[in-house]
Amino acid sequence: GIQVEQSPPDLILQEGANSTLRCNFSDSVNNLQWFHQNPWGQLINLFYIPSGTKQNGRLSATTVATERYSLLYISSSQTTDSGVYFCAVEETSGSRLTFGEGTQLTVNP
Amino acid sequence: GAVVSQHPSWVICKSGTSVKIECRSLDFQATTMFWYRQFPKQSLMLMATSNEGSKATYEQGVEKDKFLINHASLTLSTLTVTSAHPEDSSFYICSARTGGAGWVVNTEAFFGQGTRLTVV
């Protein structure tokens, strides 16, 4: 099956800093999504981005499908951005989403 | 975005009993839903794919007799953990895709709130 690698595994920031999270995948994909898992476990949809660039407020994402990676940018981070960020991809051979191991982000005041 | 509702949010049960978890798509039809399991500090692992009106497809290593899945309507899938044991304690999350009845590939996935199961 497809391999999904996220980096870094852990990231600690001061409030106001910017950061870039990376997701590499080993095969062609139909779909790529970024999620934020809050402290209660809820997965919040951030981006549905199989290719191209999207922006939503302080967050933006870019997927370069031909090079098999995606980046999530967080600007002017806030303490409420803390949590785990997951990248998930859907292989071209099927409908299942495969998750990366996540990036644990901690934003300190 | 689309709404997927999962119930209950948390449950504590005695070892040997069964627990049912419900997953509903509130504002769209979902012929296919997905059940995941997440252990502390780990990623989500797909357990099974739930298909409306037919048998679920289980991932390798997942016991189908222990984790019973029923998808009786286009908006409801249930996961029953039978004869629960402490090692079944985990966070269970369901997901549905928004492609409409019969279409799943390359559509956005939305997740329920999750159910934290503790077996004592």
mmCIF file with all atom_site columns, C-alpha atoms in Angstrom:
data_model
loop_
_atom_site.group_PDB
_atom_site.id
_atom_site.type_symbol
_atom_site.label_atom_id
_atom_site.label_alt_id
_atom_site.label_comp_id
_atom_site.label_asym_id
_atom_site.label_entity_id
_atom_site.label_seq_id
_atom_site.pdbx_PDB_ins_code
_atom_site.Cartn_x
_atom_site.Cartn_y
_atom_site.Cartn_z
_atom_site.occupancy
_atom_site.B_iso_or_equiv
_atom_site.pdbx_formal_charge
_atom_site.auth_seq_id
_atom_site.auth_comp_id
_atom_site.auth_asym_id
_atom_site.auth_atom_id
_atom_site.pdbx_PDB_model_num
ATOM 1   C CA . GLY A 1 1   ? 0.000   0.000   0.000  1.00 0.00 ? 1   GLY A CA 1
ATOM 2   C CA . ILE A 1 2   ? 0.866   3.651   -0.221 1.00 0.00 ? 2   ILE A CA 1
ATOM 3   C CA . GLN A 1 3   ? 3.266   5.138   2.319  1.00 0.00 ? 3   GLN A CA 1
ATOM 4   C CA . VAL A 1 4   ? 2.605   8.552   3.836  1.00 0.00 ? 4   VAL A CA 1
ATOM 5   C CA . GLU A 1 5   ? 5.342   10.336  5.744  1.00 0.00 ? 5   GLU A CA 1
ATOM 6   C CA . GLN A 1 6   ? 4.890   13.548  7.654  1.00 0.00 ? 6   GLN A CA 1
ATOM 7   C CA . SER A 1 7   ? 7.563   15.838  8.996  1.00 0.00 ? 7   SER A CA 1
ATOM 8   C CA . PRO A 1 8   ? 8.486   17.044  11.464 1.00 0.00 ? 8   PRO A CA 1
ATOM 9   C CA . PRO A 1 9   ? 6.890   14.678  13.988 1.00 0.00 ? 9   PRO A CA 1
ATOM 10  C CA . ASP A 1 10  ? 6.940   17.368  16.665 1.00 0.00 ? 10  ASP A CA 1
ATOM 11  C CA . LEU A 1 11  ? 7.085   21.139  16.424 1.00 0.00 ? 11  LEU A CA 1
ATOM 12  C CA . ILE A 1 12  ? 7.148   23.725  19.179 1.00 0.00 ? 12  ILE A CA 1
ATOM 13  C CA . LEU A 1 13  ? 6.565   27.375  18.313 1.00 0.00 ? 13  LEU A CA 1
ATOM 14  C CA . GLN A 1 14  ? 6.150   30.697  20.001 1.00 0.00 ? 14  GLN A CA 1
ATOM 15  C CA . GLU A 1 15  ? 2.914   32.452  19.324 1.00 0.00 ? 15  GLU A CA 1
ATOM 16  C CA . GLY A 1 16  ? 3.190   34.553  16.183 1.00 0.00 ? 16  GLY A CA 1
ATOM 17  C CA . ALA A 1 17  ? 5.729   32.325  14.436 1.00 0.00 ? 17  ALA A CA 1
ATOM 18  C CA . ASN A 1 18  ? 5.240   30.743  11.026 1.00 0.00 ? 18  ASN A CA 1
ATOM 19  C CA . SER A 1 19  ? 5.653   27.067  10.220 1.00 0.00 ? 19  SER A CA 1
ATOM 20  C CA . THR A 1 20  ? 5.634   24.577  7.357  1.00 0.00 ? 20  THR A CA 1
ATOM 21  C CA . LEU A 1 21  ? 4.482   20.989  7.683  1.00 0.00 ? 21  LEU A CA 1
ATOM 22  C CA . ARG A 1 22  ? 5.328   18.459  5.011  1.00 0.00 ? 22  ARG A CA 1
ATOM 23  C CA . CYS A 1 23  ? 3.615   15.332  3.711  1.00 0.00 ? 23  CYS A CA 1
ATOM 24  C CA . ASN A 1 24  ? 5.368   12.951  1.320  1.00 0.00 ? 24  ASN A CA 1
ATOM 25  C CA . PHE A 1 25  ? 3.565   10.061  -0.336 1.00 0.00 ? 25  PHE A CA 1
ATOM 26  C CA . SER A 1 26  ? 4.917   7.119   -2.259 1.00 0.00 ? 26  SER A CA 1
ATOM 27  C CA . ASP A 1 27  ? 2.448   6.764   -5.132 1.00 0.00 ? 27  ASP A CA 1
ATOM 28  C CA . SER A 1 28  ? -0.046  8.634   -7.271 1.00 0.00 ? 28  SER A CA 1
ATOM 29  C CA . VAL A 1 29  ? -3.136  9.824   -5.432 1.00 0.00 ? 29  VAL A CA 1
ATOM 30  C CA . ASN A 1 30  ? -6.705  10.816  -6.263 1.00 0.00 ? 30  ASN A CA 1
ATOM 31  C CA . ASN A 1 31  ? -7.190  12.845  -3.164 1.00 0.00 ? 31  ASN A CA 1
ATOM 32  C CA . LEU A 1 32  ? -5.208  14.514  -0.402 1.00 0.00 ? 32  LEU A CA 1
ATOM 33  C CA . GLN A 1 33  ? -6.619  16.109  2.705  1.00 0.00 ? 33  GLN A CA 1
ATOM 34  C CA . TRP A 1 34  ? -5.156  17.950  5.670  1.00 0.00 ? 34  TRP A CA 1
ATOM 35  C CA . PHE A 1 35  ? -6.813  17.678  9.081  1.00 0.00 ? 35  PHE A CA 1
ATOM 36  C CA . HIS A 1 36  ? -6.335  19.216  12.500 1.00 0.00 ? 36  HIS A CA 1
ATOM 37  C CA . GLN A 1 37  ? -7.165  16.930  15.398 1.00 0.00 ? 37  GLN A CA 1
ATOM 38  C CA . ASN A 1 38  ? -8.183  18.976  18.405 1.00 0.00 ? 38  ASN A CA 1
ATOM 39  C CA . PRO A 1 39  ? -7.580  17.926  22.045 1.00 0.00 ? 39  PRO A CA 1
ATOM 40  C CA . TRP A 1 40  ? -10.996 16.219  22.144 1.00 0.00 ? 40  TRP A CA 1
ATOM 41  C CA . GLY A 1 41  ? -10.126 14.042  19.167 1.00 0.00 ? 41  GLY A CA 1
ATOM 42  C CA . GLN A 1 42  ? -12.308 15.727  16.574 1.00 0.00 ? 42  GLN A CA 1
ATOM 43  C CA . LEU A 1 43  ? -10.802 15.840  13.107 1.00 0.00 ? 43  LEU A CA 1
ATOM 44  C CA . ILE A 1 44  ? -11.290 19.246  11.562 1.00 0.00 ? 44  ILE A CA 1
ATOM 45  C CA . ASN A 1 45  ? -11.091 19.457  7.779  1.00 0.00 ? 45  ASN A CA 1
ATOM 46  C CA . LEU A 1 46  ? -8.496  22.017  6.733  1.00 0.00 ? 46  LEU A CA 1
ATOM 47  C CA . PHE A 1 47  ? -7.970  21.409  3.033  1.00 0.00 ? 47  PHE A CA 1
ATOM 48  C CA . TYR A 1 48  ? -9.117  19.050  0.318  1.00 0.00 ? 48  TYR A CA 1
ATOM 49  C CA . ILE A 1 49  ? -6.222  19.528  -2.080 1.00 0.00 ? 49  ILE A CA 1
ATOM 50  C CA . PRO A 1 50  ? -5.267  16.776  -4.544 1.00 0.00 ? 50  PRO A CA 1
ATOM 51  C CA . SER A 1 51  ? -3.256  19.379  -6.462 1.00 0.00 ? 51  SER A CA 1
ATOM 52  C CA . GLY A 1 52  ? -2.552  23.096  -6.581 1.00 0.00 ? 52  GLY A CA 1
ATOM 53  C CA . THR A 1 53  ? -2.641  25.738  -3.871 1.00 0.00 ? 53  THR A CA 1
ATOM 54  C CA . LYS A 1 54  ? -5.414  26.852  -1.541 1.00 0.00 ? 54  LYS A CA 1
ATOM 55  C CA . GLN A 1 55  ? -5.602  29.424  1.220  1.00 0.00 ? 55  GLN A CA 1
ATOM 56  C CA . ASN A 1 56  ? -7.941  29.827  4.151  1.00 0.00 ? 56  ASN A CA 1
ATOM 57  C CA . GLY A 1 57  ? -7.092  32.674  6.472  1.00 0.00 ? 57  GLY A CA 1
ATOM 58  C CA . ARG A 1 58  ? -3.741  32.071  8.136  1.00 0.00 ? 58  ARG A CA 1
ATOM 59  C CA . LEU A 1 59  ? -3.475  28.611  6.647  1.00 0.00 ? 59  LEU A CA 1
ATOM 60  C CA . SER A 1 60  ? -2.517  27.634  3.140  1.00 0.00 ? 60  SER A CA 1
ATOM 61  C CA . ALA A 1 61  ? -1.598  24.392  1.427  1.00 0.00 ? 61  ALA A CA 1
ATOM 62  C CA . THR A 1 62  ? 0.170   23.326  -1.719 1.00 0.00 ? 62  THR A CA 1
ATOM 63  C CA . THR A 1 63  ? 0.198   19.894  -3.317 1.00 0.00 ? 63  THR A CA 1
ATOM 64  C CA . VAL A 1 64  ? 2.637   19.016  -6.069 1.00 0.00 ? 64  VAL A CA 1
ATOM 65  C CA . ALA A 1 65  ? 1.161   15.719  -7.191 1.00 0.00 ? 65  ALA A CA 1
ATOM 66  C CA . THR A 1 66  ? 3.846   15.003  -9.788 1.00 0.00 ? 66  THR A CA 1
ATOM 67  C CA . GLU A 1 67  ? 6.518   15.201  -7.083 1.00 0.00 ? 67  GLU A CA 1
ATOM 68  C CA . ARG A 1 68  ? 4.362   13.449  -4.496 1.00 0.00 ? 68  ARG A CA 1
ATOM 69  C CA . TYR A 1 69  ? 4.338   15.938  -1.674 1.00 0.00 ? 69  TYR A CA 1
ATOM 70  C CA . SER A 1 70  ? 2.130   18.480  0.003  1.00 0.00 ? 70  SER A CA 1
ATOM 71  C CA . LEU A 1 71  ? 2.926   21.379  2.319  1.00 0.00 ? 71  LEU A CA 1
ATOM 72  C CA . LEU A 1 72  ? 0.762   23.019  4.964  1.00 0.00 ? 72  LEU A CA 1
ATOM 73  C CA . TYR A 1 73  ? 1.711   26.558  5.938  1.00 0.00 ? 73  TYR A CA 1
ATOM 74  C CA . ILE A 1 74  ? 0.615   28.122  9.199  1.00 0.00 ? 74  ILE A CA 1
ATOM 75  C CA . SER A 1 75  ? 1.306   31.824  9.581  1.00 0.00 ? 75  SER A CA 1
ATOM 76  C CA . SER A 1 76  ? 1.138   33.958  12.733 1.00 0.00 ? 76  SER A CA 1
ATOM 77  C CA . SER A 1 77  ? 0.466   30.868  14.831 1.00 0.00 ? 77  SER A CA 1
ATOM 78  C CA . GLN A 1 78  ? -1.874  31.044  17.807 1.00 0.00 ? 78  GLN A CA 1
ATOM 79  C CA . THR A 1 79  ? -2.153  28.829  20.873 1.00 0.00 ? 79  THR A CA 1
ATOM 80  C CA . THR A 1 80  ? -5.409  27.472  19.491 1.00 0.00 ? 80  THR A CA 1
ATOM 81  C CA . ASP A 1 81  ? -3.453  26.035  16.557 1.00 0.00 ? 81  ASP A CA 1
ATOM 82  C CA . SER A 1 82  ? -1.954  23.448  18.911 1.00 0.00 ? 82  SER A CA 1
ATOM 83  C CA . GLY A 1 83  ? -2.844  19.848  18.219 1.00 0.00 ? 83  GLY A CA 1
ATOM 84  C CA . VAL A 1 84  ? -2.005  17.127  15.743 1.00 0.00 ? 84  VAL A CA 1
ATOM 85  C CA . TYR A 1 85  ? -2.005  17.801  12.015 1.00 0.00 ? 85  TYR A CA 1
ATOM 86  C CA . PHE A 1 86  ? -2.665  14.827  9.763  1.00 0.00 ? 86  PHE A CA 1
ATOM 87  C CA . CYS A 1 87  ? -2.214  14.387  6.070  1.00 0.00 ? 87  CYS A CA 1
ATOM 88  C CA . ALA A 1 88  ? -4.328  11.658  4.429  1.00 0.00 ? 88  ALA A CA 1
ATOM 89  C CA . VAL A 1 89  ? -4.224  10.402  0.865  1.00 0.00 ? 89  VAL A CA 1
ATOM 90  C CA . GLU A 1 90  ? -6.417  8.263   -1.327 1.00 0.00 ? 90  GLU A CA 1
ATOM 91  C CA . GLU A 1 91  ? -4.618  5.922   -3.702 1.00 0.00 ? 91  GLU A CA 1
ATOM 92  C CA . THR A 1 92  ? -5.654  5.873   -7.342 1.00 0.00 ? 92  THR A CA 1
ATOM 93  C CA . SER A 1 93  ? -6.430  2.175   -6.947 1.00 0.00 ? 93  SER A CA 1
ATOM 94  C CA . GLY A 1 94  ? -9.168  2.606   -4.370 1.00 0.00 ? 94  GLY A CA 1
ATOM 95  C CA . SER A 1 95  ? -11.304 4.734   -2.074 1.00 0.00 ? 95  SER A CA 1
ATOM 96  C CA . ARG A 1 96  ? -9.570  4.259   1.251  1.00 0.00 ? 96  ARG A CA 1
ATOM 97  C CA . LEU A 1 97  ? -7.778  7.132   2.944  1.00 0.00 ? 97  LEU A CA 1
ATOM 98  C CA . THR A 1 98  ? -4.345  6.385   4.364  1.00 0.00 ? 98  THR A CA 1
ATOM 99  C CA . PHE A 1 99  ? -3.097  8.661   7.127  1.00 0.00 ? 99  PHE A CA 1
ATOM 100 C CA . GLY A 1 100 ? 0.382   9.818   7.926  1.00 0.00 ? 100 GLY A CA 1
ATOM 101 C CA . GLU A 1 101 ? 1.687   9.653   11.482 1.00 0.00 ? 101 GLU A CA 1
ATOM 102 C CA . GLY A 1 102 ? 0.907   13.301  12.082 1.00 0.00 ? 102 GLY A CA 1
ATOM 103 C CA . THR A 1 103 ? 2.773   16.375  13.295 1.00 0.00 ? 103 THR A CA 1
ATOM 104 C CA . GLN A 1 104 ? 2.254   17.338  16.940 1.00 0.00 ? 104 GLN A CA 1
ATOM 105 C CA . LEU A 1 105 ? 2.227   21.133  17.045 1.00 0.00 ? 105 LEU A CA 1
ATOM 106 C CA . THR A 1 106 ? 2.545   23.048  20.293 1.00 0.00 ? 106 THR A CA 1
ATOM 107 C CA . VAL A 1 107 ? 2.201   26.824  20.226 1.00 0.00 ? 107 VAL A CA 1
ATOM 108 C CA . ASN A 1 108 ? 3.326   28.514  23.409 1.00 0.00 ? 108 ASN A CA 1
ATOM 109 C CA . PRO A 1 109 ? 2.073   31.950  24.502 1.00 0.00 ? 109 PRO A CA 1
ATOM 110 C CA . GLY B 2 1   ? -18.878 21.398  5.161  1.00 0.00 ? 1   GLY B CA 1
ATOM 111 C CA . ALA B 2 2   ? -20.840 18.205  5.513  1.00 0.00 ? 2   ALA B CA 1
ATOM 112 C CA . VAL B 2 3   ? -21.750 16.944  8.970  1.00 0.00 ? 3   VAL B CA 1
ATOM 113 C CA . VAL B 2 4   ? -21.083 13.477  10.316 1.00 0.00 ? 4   VAL B CA 1
ATOM 114 C CA . SER B 2 5   ? -22.444 12.753  13.765 1.00 0.00 ? 5   SER B CA 1
ATOM 115 C CA . GLN B 2 6   ? -21.167 9.957   15.973 1.00 0.00 ? 6   GLN B CA 1
ATOM 116 C CA . HIS B 2 7   ? -22.749 8.701   19.163 1.00 0.00 ? 7   HIS B CA 1
ATOM 117 C CA . PRO B 2 8   ? -21.898 8.179   21.953 1.00 0.00 ? 8   PRO B CA 1
ATOM 118 C CA . SER B 2 9   ? -18.870 10.418  22.479 1.00 0.00 ? 9   SER B CA 1
ATOM 119 C CA . TRP B 2 10  ? -17.592 8.218   25.232 1.00 0.00 ? 10  TRP B CA 1
ATOM 120 C CA . VAL B 2 11  ? -18.627 4.947   26.836 1.00 0.00 ? 11  VAL B CA 1
ATOM 121 C CA . ILE B 2 12  ? -17.403 2.796   29.692 1.00 0.00 ? 12  ILE B CA 1
ATOM 122 C CA . CYS B 2 13  ? -18.433 -0.835  29.676 1.00 0.00 ? 13  CYS B CA 1
ATOM 123 C CA . LYS B 2 14  ? -17.665 -3.979  31.575 1.00 0.00 ? 14  LYS B CA 1
ATOM 124 C CA . SER B 2 15  ? -15.489 -6.672  30.090 1.00 0.00 ? 15  SER B CA 1
ATOM 125 C CA . GLY B 2 16  ? -17.575 -9.219  28.191 1.00 0.00 ? 16  GLY B CA 1
ATOM 126 C CA . THR B 2 17  ? -20.382 -6.853  27.237 1.00 0.00 ? 17  THR B CA 1
ATOM 127 C CA . SER B 2 18  ? -21.131 -5.384  23.809 1.00 0.00 ? 18  SER B CA 1
ATOM 128 C CA . VAL B 2 19  ? -21.143 -1.743  22.793 1.00 0.00 ? 19  VAL B CA 1
ATOM 129 C CA . LYS B 2 20  ? -22.811 -0.153  19.768 1.00 0.00 ? 20  LYS B CA 1
ATOM 130 C CA . ILE B 2 21  ? -21.525 3.040   18.158 1.00 0.00 ? 21  ILE B CA 1
ATOM 131 C CA . GLU B 2 22  ? -23.617 4.969   15.643 1.00 0.00 ? 22  GLU B CA 1
ATOM 132 C CA . CYS B 2 23  ? -22.402 7.083   12.751 1.00 0.00 ? 23  CYS B CA 1
ATOM 133 C CA . ARG B 2 24  ? -24.808 9.305   10.842 1.00 0.00 ? 24  ARG B CA 1
ATOM 134 C CA . SER B 2 25  ? -24.375 11.543  7.832  1.00 0.00 ? 25  SER B CA 1
ATOM 135 C CA . LEU B 2 26  ? -26.730 14.417  8.668  1.00 0.00 ? 26  LEU B CA 1
ATOM 136 C CA . ASP B 2 27  ? -26.978 16.385  5.439  1.00 0.00 ? 27  ASP B CA 1
ATOM 137 C CA . PHE B 2 28  ? -25.928 13.989  2.697  1.00 0.00 ? 28  PHE B CA 1
ATOM 138 C CA . GLN B 2 29  ? -26.304 10.375  1.692  1.00 0.00 ? 29  GLN B CA 1
ATOM 139 C CA . ALA B 2 30  ? -23.390 8.050   2.133  1.00 0.00 ? 30  ALA B CA 1
ATOM 140 C CA . THR B 2 31  ? -23.434 4.619   0.529  1.00 0.00 ? 31  THR B CA 1
ATOM 141 C CA . THR B 2 32  ? -19.989 4.047   1.966  1.00 0.00 ? 32  THR B CA 1
ATOM 142 C CA . MET B 2 33  ? -18.711 4.870   5.421  1.00 0.00 ? 33  MET B CA 1
ATOM 143 C CA . PHE B 2 34  ? -15.381 4.072   7.024  1.00 0.00 ? 34  PHE B CA 1
ATOM 144 C CA . TRP B 2 35  ? -14.472 3.034   10.557 1.00 0.00 ? 35  TRP B CA 1
ATOM 145 C CA . TYR B 2 36  ? -11.091 3.919   12.048 1.00 0.00 ? 36  TYR B CA 1
ATOM 146 C CA . ARG B 2 37  ? -9.375  3.148   15.297 1.00 0.00 ? 37  ARG B CA 1
ATOM 147 C CA . GLN B 2 38  ? -6.821  5.358   17.004 1.00 0.00 ? 38  GLN B CA 1
ATOM 148 C CA . PHE B 2 39  ? -4.601  4.462   19.934 1.00 0.00 ? 39  PHE B CA 1
ATOM 149 C CA . PRO B 2 40  ? -3.051  7.210   22.083 1.00 0.00 ? 40  PRO B CA 1
ATOM 150 C CA . LYS B 2 41  ? -0.303  9.175   20.336 1.00 0.00 ? 41  LYS B CA 1
ATOM 151 C CA . GLN B 2 42  ? -0.826  7.189   17.135 1.00 0.00 ? 42  GLN B CA 1
ATOM 152 C CA . SER B 2 43  ? -2.368  7.739   13.754 1.00 0.00 ? 43  SER B CA 1
ATOM 153 C CA . LEU B 2 44  ? -5.751  6.578   12.495 1.00 0.00 ? 44  LEU B CA 1
ATOM 154 C CA . MET B 2 45  ? -5.916  3.018   11.222 1.00 0.00 ? 45  MET B CA 1
ATOM 155 C CA . LEU B 2 46  ? -8.717  1.926   8.915  1.00 0.00 ? 46  LEU B CA 1
ATOM 156 C CA . MET B 2 47  ? -10.650 -0.995  10.359 1.00 0.00 ? 47  MET B CA 1
ATOM 157 C CA . ALA B 2 48  ? -13.370 -1.534  7.794  1.00 0.00 ? 48  ALA B CA 1
ATOM 158 C CA . THR B 2 49  ? -15.371 -0.068  4.956  1.00 0.00 ? 49  THR B CA 1
ATOM 159 C CA . SER B 2 50  ? -19.101 -0.092  5.515  1.00 0.00 ? 50  SER B CA 1
ATOM 160 C CA . ASN B 2 51  ? -21.300 -0.516  2.438  1.00 0.00 ? 51  ASN B CA 1
ATOM 161 C CA . GLU B 2 52  ? -25.009 0.249   2.492  1.00 0.00 ? 52  GLU B CA 1
ATOM 162 C CA . GLY B 2 53  ? -27.051 -2.865  1.890  1.00 0.00 ? 53  GLY B CA 1
ATOM 163 C CA . SER B 2 54  ? -24.112 -5.255  1.749  1.00 0.00 ? 54  SER B CA 1
ATOM 164 C CA . LYS B 2 55  ? -21.394 -6.756  3.883  1.00 0.00 ? 55  LYS B CA 1
ATOM 165 C CA . ALA B 2 56  ? -18.592 -4.625  5.227  1.00 0.00 ? 56  ALA B CA 1
ATOM 166 C CA . THR B 2 57  ? -15.048 -5.031  3.988  1.00 0.00 ? 57  THR B CA 1
ATOM 167 C CA . TYR B 2 58  ? -12.558 -5.533  6.790  1.00 0.00 ? 58  TYR B CA 1
ATOM 168 C CA . GLU B 2 59  ? -8.882  -4.677  6.776  1.00 0.00 ? 59  GLU B CA 1
ATOM 169 C CA . GLN B 2 60  ? -6.359  -7.409  7.346  1.00 0.00 ? 60  GLN B CA 1
ATOM 170 C CA . GLY B 2 61  ? -6.060  -8.337  10.989 1.00 0.00 ? 61  GLY B CA 1
ATOM 171 C CA . VAL B 2 62  ? -9.453  -6.939  12.019 1.00 0.00 ? 62  VAL B CA 1
ATOM 172 C CA . GLU B 2 63  ? -11.806 -9.575  13.427 1.00 0.00 ? 63  GLU B CA 1
ATOM 173 C CA . LYS B 2 64  ? -15.142 -9.274  11.658 1.00 0.00 ? 64  LYS B CA 1
ATOM 174 C CA . ASP B 2 65  ? -16.946 -11.313 14.318 1.00 0.00 ? 65  ASP B CA 1
ATOM 175 C CA . LYS B 2 66  ? -15.721 -8.994  17.013 1.00 0.00 ? 66  LYS B CA 1
ATOM 176 C CA . PHE B 2 67  ? -16.382 -5.717  15.224 1.00 0.00 ? 67  PHE B CA 1
ATOM 177 C CA . LEU B 2 68  ? -19.829 -6.064  13.672 1.00 0.00 ? 68  LEU B CA 1
ATOM 178 C CA . ILE B 2 69  ? -20.758 -3.428  11.134 1.00 0.00 ? 69  ILE B CA 1
ATOM 179 C CA . ASN B 2 70  ? -24.245 -2.732  9.876  1.00 0.00 ? 70  ASN B CA 1
ATOM 180 C CA . HIS B 2 71  ? -25.056 -0.123  7.236  1.00 0.00 ? 71  HIS B CA 1
ATOM 181 C CA . ALA B 2 72  ? -28.807 -0.358  6.961  1.00 0.00 ? 72  ALA B CA 1
ATOM 182 C CA . SER B 2 73  ? -29.553 3.019   5.407  1.00 0.00 ? 73  SER B CA 1
ATOM 183 C CA . LEU B 2 74  ? -27.877 5.717   3.330  1.00 0.00 ? 74  LEU B CA 1
ATOM 184 C CA . THR B 2 75  ? -27.288 7.823   6.436  1.00 0.00 ? 75  THR B CA 1
ATOM 185 C CA . LEU B 2 76  ? -26.498 5.365   9.216  1.00 0.00 ? 76  LEU B CA 1
ATOM 186 C CA . SER B 2 77  ? -23.719 2.893   9.920  1.00 0.00 ? 77  SER B CA 1
ATOM 187 C CA . THR B 2 78  ? -23.190 1.145   13.237 1.00 0.00 ? 78  THR B CA 1
ATOM 188 C CA . LEU B 2 79  ? -20.155 -0.538  14.759 1.00 0.00 ? 79  LEU B CA 1
ATOM 189 C CA . THR B 2 80  ? -20.750 -3.062  17.532 1.00 0.00 ? 80  THR B CA 1
ATOM 190 C CA . VAL B 2 81  ? -17.810 -4.171  19.613 1.00 0.00 ? 81  VAL B CA 1
ATOM 191 C CA . THR B 2 82  ? -18.830 -7.604  20.849 1.00 0.00 ? 82  THR B CA 1
ATOM 192 C CA . SER B 2 83  ? -17.571 -9.260  24.018 1.00 0.00 ? 83  SER B CA 1
ATOM 193 C CA . ALA B 2 84  ? -15.385 -6.267  24.722 1.00 0.00 ? 84  ALA B CA 1
ATOM 194 C CA . HIS B 2 85  ? -12.066 -6.672  26.500 1.00 0.00 ? 85  HIS B CA 1
ATOM 195 C CA . PRO B 2 86  ? -9.715  -4.071  27.973 1.00 0.00 ? 86  PRO B CA 1
ATOM 196 C CA . GLU B 2 87  ? -7.483  -4.273  24.893 1.00 0.00 ? 87  GLU B CA 1
ATOM 197 C CA . ASP B 2 88  ? -10.434 -3.019  22.826 1.00 0.00 ? 88  ASP B CA 1
ATOM 198 C CA . SER B 2 89  ? -10.254 0.275   24.707 1.00 0.00 ? 89  SER B CA 1
ATOM 199 C CA . SER B 2 90  ? -9.504  2.881   22.082 1.00 0.00 ? 90  SER B CA 1
ATOM 200 C CA . PHE B 2 91  ? -10.813 5.890   20.170 1.00 0.00 ? 91  PHE B CA 1
ATOM 201 C CA . TYR B 2 92  ? -13.126 4.879   17.316 1.00 0.00 ? 92  TYR B CA 1
ATOM 202 C CA . ILE B 2 93  ? -13.900 7.356   14.532 1.00 0.00 ? 93  ILE B CA 1
ATOM 203 C CA . CYS B 2 94  ? -16.209 7.066   11.556 1.00 0.00 ? 94  CYS B CA 1
ATOM 204 C CA . SER B 2 95  ? -16.008 8.864   8.243  1.00 0.00 ? 95  SER B CA 1
ATOM 205 C CA . ALA B 2 96  ? -18.248 9.458   5.268  1.00 0.00 ? 96  ALA B CA 1
ATOM 206 C CA . ARG B 2 97  ? -17.522 10.820  1.826  1.00 0.00 ? 97  ARG B CA 1
ATOM 207 C CA . THR B 2 98  ? -19.600 13.450  0.080  1.00 0.00 ? 98  THR B CA 1
ATOM 208 C CA . GLY B 2 99  ? -19.703 12.115  -3.435 1.00 0.00 ? 99  GLY B CA 1
ATOM 209 C CA . GLY B 2 100 ? -23.359 11.180  -3.223 1.00 0.00 ? 100 GLY B CA 1
ATOM 210 C CA . ALA B 2 101 ? -24.951 7.803   -3.415 1.00 0.00 ? 101 ALA B CA 1
ATOM 211 C CA . GLY B 2 102 ? -22.663 5.371   -5.178 1.00 0.00 ? 102 GLY B CA 1
ATOM 212 C CA . TRP B 2 103 ? -19.633 7.645   -5.655 1.00 0.00 ? 103 TRP B CA 1
ATOM 213 C CA . VAL B 2 104 ? -16.781 7.747   -3.201 1.00 0.00 ? 104 VAL B CA 1
ATOM 214 C CA . VAL B 2 105 ? -13.485 8.028   -5.037 1.00 0.00 ? 105 VAL B CA 1
ATOM 215 C CA . ASN B 2 106 ? -11.910 11.487  -5.135 1.00 0.00 ? 106 ASN B CA 1
ATOM 216 C CA . THR B 2 107 ? -14.443 13.085  -2.829 1.00 0.00 ? 107 THR B CA 1
ATOM 217 C CA . GLU B 2 108 ? -13.891 14.880  0.437  1.00 0.00 ? 108 GLU B CA 1
ATOM 218 C CA . ALA B 2 109 ? -14.073 12.859  3.639  1.00 0.00 ? 109 ALA B CA 1
ATOM 219 C CA . PHE B 2 110 ? -15.673 14.163  6.826  1.00 0.00 ? 110 PHE B CA 1
ATOM 220 C CA . PHE B 2 111 ? -15.314 12.625  10.237 1.00 0.00 ? 111 PHE B CA 1
ATOM 221 C CA . GLY B 2 112 ? -17.518 12.129  13.251 1.00 0.00 ? 112 GLY B CA 1
ATOM 222 C CA . GLN B 2 113 ? -16.550 13.368  16.688 1.00 0.00 ? 113 GLN B CA 1
ATOM 223 C CA . GLY B 2 114 ? -15.194 9.976   17.683 1.00 0.00 ? 114 GLY B CA 1
ATOM 224 C CA . THR B 2 115 ? -16.106 7.583   20.495 1.00 0.00 ? 115 THR B CA 1
ATOM 225 C CA . ARG B 2 116 ? -13.749 6.941   23.361 1.00 0.00 ? 116 ARG B CA 1
ATOM 226 C CA . LEU B 2 117 ? -14.345 3.372   24.547 1.00 0.00 ? 117 LEU B CA 1
ATOM 227 C CA . THR B 2 118 ? -13.035 2.213   27.894 1.00 0.00 ? 118 THR B CA 1
ATOM 228 C CA . VAL B 2 119 ? -13.496 -1.425  28.853 1.00 0.00 ? 119 VAL B CA 1
ATOM 229 C CA . VAL B 2 120 ? -13.066 -2.175  32.552 1.00 0.00 ? 120 VAL B CA 1
#
